[in-house]
């Protein structure tokens, strides 16, 4: 496993992706406690909320107050999500939001239509106006995300070549507008990826554009998240989204216990045990995972928070 | 990932390792329903119980009745566990038990002492009498298991060389008694393994004894089971123990939601999606996982049973 990266950056998405379908809506104070714990555990990039329709996602309605309540720590980026121009305008107007110039693409024709009422082609038509909108705020577009990059519950398989084509076209559009694509986030939005598919798609992208920095956004819907992260690491991918305590699952009846995002502290544990530096403190991660569980008020999927740190045992048996 | 095996054999251990710490003791009828479902899903090797002290493990007290109640299917092996001579005698005397000639070793000095009141050295001293005991029943010893092969909660790290030495010595003792070691089961009993450790130990064993057939017994205590299975598959290991619905966790207060064995159907899903044939039927697996959840009466860790089969979605969107 000599190809493993020496460091791995985990962006914590728990306060956004993790909480957005929880039945319990966390208060501003509760979210700030969670964010504070995440900072103490060493995260340097935290997605703290989203500027989307509060009627559609009531869990995120207090996002402006959450950002306003943050006392920003040096070196920490507080990220947010927006999916339309109004959302971006709100993000820009809110203190402490680290607005990145990101374009949101989707690799499933059916899903993008359901989600945004636009086709993939229509999404591309909108990219120049997005780039212009970012420009008016002085933000260079250098980043893109591809949702449903590995498959879609409404469409089935997503061929990797389609994702490569979407990246190519987005890269061209950014270049036509004087920018340069640097970052690509491949999202397994509905838990379709398996390890060989991760390696295949990441390999295709890396082979064509070795200069691009890849990130993986993994969901544990079918239990594959950690194996997919391992496949990503083996392919040299050194950036991941993760959710503290594995938040992001669906606790509703009929889906009780369904899995969420890849669990940040479990991923950090795997990295640490394999000698990959995440800059995170596992004991502090376990502590904030317990806080997350307390705040949402239900059993969460995280494993290391229950199984315990090996370092602690090593120290105990050595003394 | 060209080194992946073409087929993968999963032995189902749910009715034994999966149920042995459940607070609810399943009746003979319930266990037989579970075993029936497992057979229908395609398992050809099922660990159906254990001949251990019923006072210590009341969940397994009805093991003789369970075996007596099985209507054996052609091609299916019904396995059991025993840890002392009395247990083996009981297994041999019980109908439908496929008694294999297995020697149980442990790689942790502290754990083996706690578990059996013997040291590793004393365990080796007993091996000849075990081989003799098997011989009196006409069973050739060709198999061994190594518990705590990757680390131990009571001792800490277990150096892989120690495991190799244990295999070497056991292999020699079997050879001295006219037999030949063929099968080695490496058990991550307490969830200490991470993927590079799996590859390292499996690689060391395979390099020294290419003729040995390796199996991995993985626990998801710290969320590593599926990544460890992937590492095993990438190292060419084609045999795994698995537990339906991920049974085997600890549902007691303080450990609520703690993970169990690697989940059979999630592992079978990963294999199927990567083109590795397990001979198992995923829809039937999901059905028997739901039955397992119903029988134990609590939310189980299995993911695919909640996330659903991709093949079903592919068929639905194609039609």
CSV table of N, CA and C in Angstrom, one decimal, chain A residues 7 11 15-16 18 21 35 41 57 67 72 140 162 168 180 190 199 250 265 289 302 318:
chain,number,residue,atom,x,y,z
A,7,UNK,N,-0.8,12.5,4.0
A,7,UNK,CA,-1.7,13.3,4.8
A,7,UNK,C,-3.1,13.1,4.2
A,11,UNK,N,-12.9,17.4,5.5
A,11,UNK,CA,-13.8,18.5,5.8
A,11,UNK,C,-15.0,18.0,6.5
A,15,UNK,N,-22.5,19.4,10.6
A,15,UNK,CA,-23.5,20.5,10.9
A,15,UNK,C,-24.4,20.8,9.7
A,16,UNK,N,-24.0,20.4,8.5
A,16,UNK,CA,-24.9,20.7,7.3
A,16,UNK,C,-25.5,19.3,6.8
A,18,UNK,N,-24.9,16.4,7.7
A,18,UNK,CA,-25.3,15.5,8.8
A,18,UNK,C,-26.6,15.8,9.4
A,21,UNK,N,-31.4,16.1,7.6
A,21,UNK,CA,-32.6,15.4,7.6
A,21,UNK,C,-32.9,14.8,9.0
A,35,UNK,N,-20.0,22.9,16.7
A,35,UNK,CA,-18.9,23.5,15.9
A,35,UNK,C,-17.7,23.8,16.7
A,41,UNK,N,-11.3,19.5,18.0
A,41,UNK,CA,-10.8,18.2,17.5
A,41,UNK,C,-9.8,18.4,16.4
A,57,UNK,N,-36.0,22.9,3.9
A,57,UNK,CA,-35.0,22.3,4.9
A,57,UNK,C,-35.0,23.1,6.2
A,67,UNK,N,-23.8,31.1,11.7
A,67,UNK,CA,-22.6,31.8,11.2
A,67,UNK,C,-22.3,33.1,12.0
A,72,UNK,N,-14.7,33.2,14.8
A,72,UNK,CA,-13.8,32.4,13.9
A,72,UNK,C,-12.4,32.2,14.5
A,140,UNK,N,-13.0,33.9,-7.5
A,140,UNK,CA,-12.7,33.1,-8.7
A,140,UNK,C,-13.3,31.7,-8.6
A,162,UNK,N,-19.2,9.6,-18.5
A,162,UNK,CA,-20.1,10.7,-18.4
A,162,UNK,C,-19.6,11.7,-17.4
A,168,UNK,N,-14.8,17.7,-18.0
A,168,UNK,CA,-14.1,18.3,-19.2
A,168,UNK,C,-14.9,19.6,-19.6
A,180,UNK,N,-9.5,28.8,-13.9
A,180,UNK,CA,-8.9,27.4,-14.0
A,180,UNK,C,-9.5,26.5,-12.9
A,190,UNK,N,-26.0,8.8,-3.4
A,190,UNK,CA,-27.0,7.8,-3.0
A,190,UNK,C,-26.4,6.5,-2.7
A,199,UNK,N,-11.9,3.5,-7.8
A,199,UNK,CA,-10.6,3.5,-8.4
A,199,UNK,C,-10.6,3.8,-9.9
A,250,UNK,N,-30.9,8.3,8.0
A,250,UNK,CA,-32.3,8.6,8.1
A,250,UNK,C,-32.9,7.9,9.2
A,265,UNK,N,-14.8,10.4,12.4
A,265,UNK,CA,-13.8,9.9,13.4
A,265,UNK,C,-13.3,8.5,13.0
A,289,UNK,N,-18.2,13.5,19.0
A,289,UNK,CA,-19.1,12.5,18.5
A,289,UNK,C,-20.2,12.2,19.5
A,302,UNK,N,-21.7,6.0,14.3
A,302,UNK,CA,-20.2,6.0,14.5
A,302,UNK,C,-19.8,4.8,15.3
A,318,UNK,N,0.6,-0.3,28.5
A,318,UNK,CA,2.1,0.0,28.5
A,318,UNK,C,2.4,0.5,29.9
